[in-house]
């Protein structure tokens, strides 16, 4: 039986708010998305009032879940001043130190960590299609090969890639009604909005919904104990990405770029964005760096290889490595068989593992170490 938006609104009309008005009258609701028996929406309130609204969020979830036909309800509480709102849920945020005499700026606040997760890192780029998702998956597998317990979160809610890149078709199970059990693949703990929505269902995400979905996937999924969570970010450096970078408790960001100048300009924008929100840039990966002919093995620098290394020096960010443009990487990646997992002895797997070593080193002793050092232990 299909659940309608009207049924959801009727249920919410019976939920009272701290001011006494019904939830539907309080002008705090985002658009309500109902898909396949799953209901998502957010309640946006003033940051100072967040605590008193938490019971409303819980009651709203319970009311929606009681509607016949509803399989799950995910309701997020967001605040007008986003950074402050995050502190209202889960453990208190580890605040970055504010130099004396300088007023605290929202960018100085680190959102609360995810219980059990030591380090969250973003894989980002200024521009789309440069190979972020492919890099994120193989980097996660490379970190796994270093003996770390690794999770991967697909934060690209507009175009989730992980269901395809990891050939995942199953839906996550719910635990106790409102928490989701992530999917396991190749030893990675995986979550993507693509597991919850139909690939063919076009979703219209409005501002608060985006944050709500990301918050749910970070905080209402049983990630368990992880040394590193790799977040595959959506492309671009707009407001959505900036907010996301602020909401996710990032230890650092890996920027992926192709060697062409244009992509590098975008990469520069990506770096600037993370710097703006005080997230350390762990380094730059040059993807599609050079072309290795699959027949003769000859190498050609079709995109003008080396741009990212020079650029990294220029911007004083570490250079993490270069990945060739290779048919195997594309074919394997697009058929859900990432090279590091399925050709572990191959040349490409080695390249990604070397990048993983560089990323781990940056987290432990480099750019990421200053931001509440992760508890990653280097094995000799
Ligand atoms: N080193 C590589 N060699 C060959 N093909 C690659 C390489 N890296 C990525 N690709 C291919 O390029 C395409 C885009 O890659 P991917 O989806 O990882 O990019 P993205 O930056 O995440 O894109 P979007 O911005 O859409 O999220 C895919 O078909 C992928 O298989
Ligand atoms: Mg992608």
Short mmCIF file of C-alpha atoms and ligand atoms in Angstrom, two decimals:
data_model
loop_
_atom_site.label_atom_id
_atom_site.label_comp_id
_atom_site.label_asym_id
_atom_site.label_seq_id
_atom_site.Cartn_x
_atom_site.Cartn_y
_atom_site.Cartn_z
CA UNK A 1 0.00 0.00 0.00
CA UNK A 2 1.54 3.30 -1.08
CA UNK A 3 2.03 5.85 1.68
CA UNK A 4 1.07 9.40 0.75
CA UNK A 5 2.50 12.72 1.85
CA UNK A 6 -0.98 13.66 3.15
CA UNK A 7 -0.97 10.66 5.49
CA UNK A 8 2.42 11.76 6.81
CA UNK A 9 1.20 15.34 7.33
CA UNK A 10 -1.95 14.08 9.09
CA UNK A 11 0.21 12.06 11.50
CA UNK A 12 2.52 15.03 12.11
CA UNK A 13 -0.45 17.31 12.82
CA UNK A 14 -0.92 15.32 16.04
CA UNK A 15 2.65 15.93 17.23
CA UNK A 16 2.90 18.94 19.56
CA UNK A 17 5.89 21.31 19.55
CA UNK A 18 7.52 23.08 22.54
CA UNK A 19 5.54 26.24 21.74
CA UNK A 20 2.25 24.31 21.80
CA UNK A 21 1.46 24.49 18.07
CA UNK A 22 1.10 21.33 16.02
CA UNK A 23 4.26 20.33 14.19
CA UNK A 24 2.60 21.02 10.84
CA UNK A 25 1.74 24.55 11.95
CA UNK A 26 5.14 25.49 13.35
CA UNK A 27 6.77 26.31 9.97
CA UNK A 28 9.74 24.08 10.70
CA UNK A 29 9.18 21.21 8.30
CA UNK A 30 11.17 20.65 5.14
CA UNK A 31 9.60 19.08 2.12
CA UNK A 32 8.53 15.52 2.88
CA UNK A 33 9.93 12.80 0.69
CA UNK A 34 8.10 9.50 0.56
CA UNK A 35 9.65 6.79 -1.52
CA UNK A 36 8.98 3.10 -1.41
CA UNK A 37 7.54 3.16 2.10
CA UNK A 38 10.49 5.19 3.36
CA UNK A 39 9.85 8.69 4.68
CA UNK A 40 12.50 11.39 5.00
CA UNK A 41 12.21 14.98 6.14
CA UNK A 42 13.89 17.46 8.42
CA UNK A 43 12.81 19.84 11.15
CA UNK A 44 14.75 23.09 11.09
CA UNK A 45 14.72 25.16 14.27
CA UNK A 46 16.68 27.91 15.92
CA UNK A 47 20.05 26.62 17.13
CA UNK A 48 19.39 27.73 20.71
CA UNK A 49 16.19 25.67 20.90
CA UNK A 50 17.53 22.43 19.47
CA UNK A 51 17.58 20.53 22.76
CA UNK A 52 13.89 21.13 23.44
CA UNK A 53 13.06 19.92 19.93
CA UNK A 54 14.77 16.55 20.18
CA UNK A 55 11.67 14.92 21.79
CA UNK A 56 9.61 16.38 18.93
CA UNK A 57 11.90 14.72 16.41
CA UNK A 58 11.56 11.38 18.21
CA UNK A 59 7.77 11.75 18.44
CA UNK A 60 7.57 12.69 14.76
CA UNK A 61 9.54 9.59 13.79
CA UNK A 62 7.31 7.39 15.94
CA UNK A 63 4.14 8.95 14.53
CA UNK A 64 5.27 8.40 10.95
CA UNK A 65 6.44 4.88 11.65
CA UNK A 66 2.99 4.04 13.00
CA UNK A 67 1.37 4.76 9.61
CA UNK A 68 0.49 1.46 7.94
CA UNK A 69 2.83 0.80 5.01
CA UNK A 70 5.73 2.89 6.36
CA UNK A 71 8.89 0.80 6.49
CA UNK A 72 11.18 3.40 7.95
CA UNK A 73 11.13 7.05 8.91
CA UNK A 74 14.24 9.21 9.06
CA UNK A 75 13.69 12.62 10.60
CA UNK A 76 16.62 14.95 11.12
CA UNK A 77 16.76 17.93 13.38
CA UNK A 78 18.73 20.74 11.81
CA UNK A 79 19.32 24.23 13.06
CA UNK A 80 19.42 27.56 11.33
CA UNK A 81 22.96 27.99 12.57
CA UNK A 82 24.19 24.63 11.36
CA UNK A 83 27.45 24.31 13.30
CA UNK A 84 25.77 24.90 16.64
CA UNK A 85 22.94 22.52 15.83
CA UNK A 86 25.24 19.60 15.32
CA UNK A 87 26.29 19.77 18.95
CA UNK A 88 22.79 19.05 20.13
CA UNK A 89 22.92 15.47 18.99
CA UNK A 90 25.41 12.82 19.99
CA UNK A 91 28.51 13.57 22.02
CA UNK A 92 29.78 17.11 22.45
CA UNK A 93 31.97 18.41 19.65
CA UNK A 94 35.70 18.52 20.04
CA UNK A 95 36.13 22.27 19.68
CA UNK A 96 39.11 23.48 17.74
CA UNK A 97 41.12 25.95 19.76
CA UNK A 98 40.32 29.58 19.09
CA UNK A 99 43.32 31.84 19.49
CA UNK A 100 42.89 34.25 22.41
CA UNK A 101 41.46 37.59 21.43
CA UNK A 102 39.83 36.20 18.32
CA UNK A 103 36.09 35.62 18.29
CA UNK A 104 35.00 32.07 17.55
CA UNK A 105 34.07 31.75 13.91
CA UNK A 106 31.70 28.99 12.77
CA UNK A 107 34.56 27.62 10.66
CA UNK A 108 36.55 27.02 13.86
CA UNK A 109 34.00 24.56 15.19
CA UNK A 110 34.48 20.91 14.56
CA UNK A 111 31.19 19.00 14.41
CA UNK A 112 30.81 16.12 16.86
CA UNK A 113 32.72 12.98 16.05
CA UNK A 114 31.04 9.71 15.16
CA UNK A 115 31.24 7.32 18.10
CA UNK A 116 33.70 4.52 17.32
CA UNK A 117 35.14 6.22 14.24
CA UNK A 118 38.69 7.51 14.66
CA UNK A 119 39.21 9.55 11.51
CA UNK A 120 36.87 10.75 8.79
CA UNK A 121 38.47 11.88 5.54
CA UNK A 122 36.85 13.36 2.45
CA UNK A 123 37.78 12.55 -1.13
CA UNK A 124 36.82 15.61 -3.12
CA UNK A 125 37.46 17.56 -6.29
CA UNK A 126 36.36 20.88 -7.64
CA UNK A 127 35.11 19.34 -10.84
CA UNK A 128 32.94 16.34 -11.68
CA UNK A 129 34.09 13.19 -13.38
CA UNK A 130 37.77 13.35 -12.42
CA UNK A 131 37.67 9.98 -10.69
CA UNK A 132 36.81 10.84 -7.07
CA UNK A 133 34.62 7.82 -6.50
CA UNK A 134 37.06 5.43 -8.14
CA UNK A 135 39.87 6.91 -6.05
CA UNK A 136 37.77 6.83 -2.88
CA UNK A 137 36.95 3.13 -3.26
CA UNK A 138 40.49 2.05 -4.12
CA UNK A 139 41.98 4.28 -1.44
CA UNK A 140 39.62 2.74 1.12
CA UNK A 141 40.73 -0.72 0.00
CA UNK A 142 44.38 0.38 0.16
CA UNK A 143 43.86 1.56 3.74
CA UNK A 144 42.18 -1.78 4.47
CA UNK A 145 45.31 -3.51 3.18
CA UNK A 146 47.33 -1.56 5.76
CA UNK A 147 45.40 -3.44 8.42
CA UNK A 148 42.95 -0.64 9.16
CA UNK A 149 39.23 -1.09 9.68
CA UNK A 150 37.72 1.09 6.99
CA UNK A 151 34.26 2.41 6.14
CA UNK A 152 33.17 4.31 3.07
CA UNK A 153 30.29 6.76 2.91
CA UNK A 154 28.82 7.97 -0.34
CA UNK A 155 28.00 11.62 0.32
CA UNK A 156 27.07 12.22 -3.30
CA UNK A 157 23.34 12.07 -2.76
CA UNK A 158 22.60 13.54 -6.19
CA UNK A 159 24.54 10.86 -8.00
CA UNK A 160 25.45 8.03 -5.65
CA UNK A 161 28.21 5.82 -7.13
CA UNK A 162 28.94 3.20 -4.53
CA UNK A 163 26.10 0.80 -5.42
CA UNK A 164 27.67 0.52 -8.87
CA UNK A 165 31.36 0.69 -7.95
CA UNK A 166 30.94 -2.03 -5.35
CA UNK A 167 28.14 -3.92 -7.17
CA UNK A 168 25.80 -3.65 -4.18
CA UNK A 169 22.16 -4.42 -4.81
CA UNK A 170 20.93 -5.31 -1.35
CA UNK A 171 19.13 -2.86 0.94
CA UNK A 172 20.48 -2.13 4.40
CA UNK A 173 18.52 -3.71 7.26
CA UNK A 174 17.05 -1.54 9.97
CA UNK A 175 18.08 -2.19 13.55
CA UNK A 176 15.61 -1.33 16.28
CA UNK A 177 13.43 0.72 13.93
CA UNK A 178 15.58 3.75 13.26
CA UNK A 179 19.19 2.71 12.83
CA UNK A 180 20.57 1.21 9.67
CA UNK A 181 23.03 -1.61 9.35
CA UNK A 182 25.61 -0.75 6.68
CA UNK A 183 26.54 -3.19 3.93
CA UNK A 184 29.85 -5.07 4.01
CA UNK A 185 31.84 -5.49 0.84
CA UNK A 186 35.50 -6.46 0.36
CA UNK A 187 36.04 -5.94 4.08
CA UNK A 188 34.73 -2.35 3.89
CA UNK A 189 31.70 -1.05 5.76
CA UNK A 190 29.62 0.79 3.17
CA UNK A 191 26.69 3.21 3.16
CA UNK A 192 25.09 5.10 0.29
CA UNK A 193 21.77 6.84 -0.21
CA UNK A 194 21.71 4.76 -3.39
CA UNK A 195 20.94 1.70 -1.24
CA UNK A 196 17.74 3.34 0.00
CA UNK A 197 16.30 4.92 -3.11
CA UNK A 198 15.43 3.47 -6.43
CA UNK A 199 17.99 4.28 -9.11
CA UNK A 200 15.16 5.30 -11.42
CA UNK A 201 13.34 7.50 -8.90
CA UNK A 202 14.40 11.08 -9.48
CA UNK A 203 14.90 12.74 -6.13
CA UNK A 204 14.60 16.44 -5.64
CA UNK A 205 16.78 17.46 -2.75
CA UNK A 206 16.25 20.82 -1.13
CA UNK A 207 18.88 22.44 1.08
CA UNK A 208 17.85 21.05 4.47
CA UNK A 209 17.09 17.63 3.00
CA UNK A 210 20.67 17.27 1.81
CA UNK A 211 22.05 17.89 5.26
CA UNK A 212 19.42 15.71 6.76
CA UNK A 213 20.35 12.78 4.55
CA UNK A 214 24.05 13.22 5.26
CA UNK A 215 23.44 13.52 8.99
CA UNK A 216 21.37 10.35 8.96
CA UNK A 217 24.01 8.42 7.08
CA UNK A 218 26.70 9.60 9.46
CA UNK A 219 24.89 9.30 12.73
CA UNK A 220 22.08 6.81 12.37
CA UNK A 221 24.05 4.03 10.77
CA UNK A 222 25.75 1.39 12.89
CA UNK A 223 29.25 2.03 11.60
CA UNK A 224 30.83 0.09 14.44
CA UNK A 225 34.50 0.62 15.22
CA UNK A 226 36.40 2.14 12.33
CA UNK A 227 39.94 3.44 12.08
CA UNK A 228 39.07 5.49 9.00
CA UNK A 229 35.88 6.50 7.25
CA UNK A 230 36.40 7.63 3.66
CA UNK A 231 33.71 10.02 2.41
CA UNK A 232 33.14 10.20 -1.34
CA UNK A 233 32.06 13.81 -1.80
CA UNK A 234 29.82 15.22 -4.52
CA UNK A 235 31.62 17.32 -7.15
CA UNK A 236 31.89 21.06 -6.87
CA UNK A 237 32.68 23.73 -4.33
CA UNK A 238 29.28 25.35 -3.92
CA UNK A 239 27.31 26.00 -0.77
CA UNK A 240 26.14 22.41 -0.51
CA UNK A 241 29.69 21.11 -0.41
CA UNK A 242 30.77 23.82 1.99
CA UNK A 243 27.97 23.01 4.41
CA UNK A 244 28.74 19.36 4.10
CA UNK A 245 32.41 19.94 4.79
CA UNK A 246 31.32 21.82 7.92
CA UNK A 247 28.84 19.19 9.09
CA UNK A 248 31.06 16.17 8.70
CA UNK A 249 33.74 15.87 11.39
CA UNK A 250 36.60 15.73 8.90
CA UNK A 251 40.21 15.08 9.87
CA UNK A 252 41.30 15.97 6.39
CA UNK A 253 40.58 16.01 2.69
CA UNK A 254 42.18 14.32 -0.30
CA UNK A 255 41.76 16.33 -3.50
CA UNK A 256 41.60 14.47 -6.80
CA UNK A 257 42.51 16.25 -10.02
CA UNK A 258 43.36 15.38 -13.58
CA UNK A 259 46.50 17.02 -14.93
CA UNK A 260 44.78 19.51 -17.21
CA UNK A 261 44.93 23.10 -16.15
CA UNK A 262 41.18 23.44 -16.05
CA UNK A 263 40.77 20.65 -13.57
CA UNK A 264 43.62 22.11 -11.57
CA UNK A 265 41.89 25.44 -11.32
CA UNK A 266 38.95 23.54 -9.91
CA UNK A 267 41.25 21.59 -7.64
CA UNK A 268 42.55 24.90 -6.32
CA UNK A 269 38.97 25.88 -5.55
CA UNK A 270 38.47 22.59 -3.72
CA UNK A 271 41.58 23.19 -1.64
CA UNK A 272 40.48 26.74 -0.87
CA UNK A 273 37.08 25.48 0.24
CA UNK A 274 38.51 23.05 2.79
CA UNK A 275 40.96 25.67 4.02
CA UNK A 276 38.03 28.04 4.56
CA UNK A 277 36.41 25.60 6.94
CA UNK A 278 39.74 24.71 8.56
CA UNK A 279 39.85 21.16 7.26
CA UNK A 280 43.47 20.19 6.57
CA UNK A 281 44.21 19.15 3.02
CA UNK A 282 45.99 15.79 3.26
CA UNK A 283 47.17 16.13 -0.31
CA UNK A 284 46.53 15.96 -4.01
CA UNK A 285 46.11 12.84 -6.17
CA UNK A 286 46.69 13.17 -9.89
CA UNK A 287 44.24 10.85 -11.62
CA UNK A 288 44.35 9.89 -15.30
CA UNK A 289 47.90 11.10 -14.97
CA UNK A 290 49.44 9.29 -17.93
CA UNK A 291 48.28 6.69 -20.40
CA UNK A 292 49.75 3.20 -20.32
CA UNK A 293 49.08 1.43 -23.60
CA UNK A 294 47.46 -1.90 -22.72
CA UNK A 295 49.09 -3.50 -25.78
CA UNK A 296 52.67 -2.29 -25.84
CA UNK A 297 53.00 -0.92 -22.31
CA UNK A 298 54.24 2.41 -23.67
CA UNK A 299 53.47 5.42 -21.59
CA UNK A 300 52.13 8.67 -23.03
CA UNK A 301 51.32 11.84 -21.15
CA UNK A 302 48.17 12.69 -23.05
CA UNK A 303 46.88 15.22 -20.53
CA UNK A 304 50.23 16.85 -19.87
CA UNK A 305 51.24 14.73 -16.89
CA UNK A 306 52.78 16.26 -13.80
CA UNK A 307 50.54 19.29 -13.41
CA UNK A 308 49.18 18.17 -10.07
CA UNK A 309 52.62 17.55 -8.57
CA UNK A 310 53.77 21.05 -9.55
CA UNK A 311 50.49 22.50 -8.35
CA UNK A 312 50.76 20.67 -5.03
CA UNK A 313 54.20 22.22 -4.49
CA UNK A 314 52.82 25.58 -5.45
CA UNK A 315 50.01 25.35 -2.94
CA UNK A 316 52.19 23.75 -0.28
CA UNK A 317 50.00 20.67 -0.01
CA UNK A 318 51.45 17.14 -0.08
CA UNK A 319 51.46 15.24 -3.36
CA UNK A 320 49.99 11.82 -2.67
CA UNK A 321 50.57 10.04 -5.97
CA UNK A 322 49.54 9.61 -9.56
CA UNK A 323 47.16 7.07 -11.07
CA UNK A 324 47.41 6.29 -14.79
CA UNK A 325 44.49 6.44 -17.18
CA UNK A 326 43.96 2.78 -17.82
CA UNK A 327 41.20 0.72 -19.35
CA UNK A 328 41.46 -1.89 -16.58
CA UNK A 329 40.77 0.73 -13.91
CA UNK A 330 37.69 1.91 -15.77
CA UNK A 331 36.34 -1.51 -16.65
CA UNK A 332 36.92 -2.97 -13.22
CA UNK A 333 35.62 0.10 -11.45
CA UNK A 334 32.45 0.36 -13.51
CA UNK A 335 31.64 -3.32 -13.08
CA UNK A 336 31.91 -3.23 -9.31
CA UNK A 337 35.25 -5.01 -9.13
CA UNK A 338 37.72 -2.37 -7.88
CA UNK A 339 41.31 -3.17 -8.84
CA UNK A 340 42.74 -3.14 -5.34
CA UNK A 341 40.29 -5.86 -4.31
CA UNK A 342 40.24 -7.94 -7.46
CA UNK A 343 43.77 -7.57 -8.85
CA UNK A 344 45.70 -7.05 -5.64
CA UNK A 345 49.03 -8.04 -7.22
CA UNK A 346 48.61 -5.76 -10.22
CA UNK A 347 50.44 -2.53 -10.87
CA UNK A 348 47.35 -0.38 -10.25
CA UNK A 349 46.63 -1.90 -6.86
CA UNK A 350 50.20 -1.11 -5.86
CA UNK A 351 49.75 2.52 -6.92
CA UNK A 352 46.59 2.89 -4.84
CA UNK A 353 48.22 1.17 -1.87
CA UNK A 354 51.14 3.61 -2.05
CA UNK A 355 48.64 6.48 -2.04
CA UNK A 356 46.96 4.88 0.98
CA UNK A 357 50.31 4.80 2.80
CA UNK A 358 50.80 8.51 2.06
CA UNK A 359 47.29 9.32 3.28
CA UNK A 360 47.78 7.30 6.45
CA UNK A 361 51.11 9.07 7.06
CA UNK A 362 49.47 12.45 6.60
CA UNK A 363 46.81 11.49 9.13
CA UNK A 364 49.29 10.29 11.68
CA UNK A 365 52.09 12.79 11.37
CA UNK A 366 51.19 15.30 8.67
CA UNK A 367 48.48 17.80 7.90
CA UNK A 368 45.70 15.77 9.56
CA UNK A 369 47.54 15.18 12.82
CA UNK A 370 46.85 18.61 14.24
CA UNK A 371 43.11 18.10 14.26
CA UNK A 372 42.62 15.79 17.24
CA UNK A 373 45.15 13.11 16.32
CA UNK A 374 43.56 9.88 15.10
CA UNK A 375 44.32 6.73 17.00
CA UNK A 376 45.78 4.96 14.02
CA UNK A 377 48.74 2.81 14.93
CA UNK A 378 51.51 2.42 12.40
CA UNK A 379 52.53 -1.18 12.07
CA UNK A 380 56.23 -1.68 11.42
N1 LIG B 1 42.52 6.20 -13.59
C1 LIG B 1 41.48 5.92 -14.36
N2 LIG B 1 41.62 5.26 -15.53
C2 LIG B 1 40.57 4.99 -16.32
N3 LIG B 1 39.32 5.32 -16.04
C3 LIG B 1 39.09 5.98 -14.88
C4 LIG B 1 40.16 6.30 -13.98
N4 LIG B 1 39.62 6.94 -12.90
C5 LIG B 1 38.28 7.01 -13.11
N5 LIG B 1 37.97 6.44 -14.30
C6 LIG B 1 36.65 6.33 -14.93
O1 LIG B 1 36.17 7.65 -15.13
C7 LIG B 1 34.76 7.73 -14.90
C8 LIG B 1 34.48 8.77 -13.81
O2 LIG B 1 35.06 8.32 -12.60
P1 LIG B 1 34.37 8.55 -11.19
O3 LIG B 1 32.95 8.17 -11.22
O4 LIG B 1 35.25 7.90 -10.19
O5 LIG B 1 34.52 10.13 -11.12
P2 LIG B 1 33.88 11.16 -10.08
O6 LIG B 1 34.86 12.27 -9.97
O7 LIG B 1 33.51 10.46 -8.84
O8 LIG B 1 32.60 11.61 -10.87
P3 LIG B 1 31.36 12.48 -10.28
O9 LIG B 1 31.86 13.86 -10.22
O10 LIG B 1 30.30 12.24 -11.30
O11 LIG B 1 31.04 11.92 -8.92
C9 LIG B 1 34.34 6.32 -14.52
O12 LIG B 1 33.85 5.67 -15.66
C10 LIG B 1 35.63 5.66 -14.05
O13 LIG B 1 35.64 4.26 -14.22
MG1 LIG B 2 31.63 10.35 -7.86
#
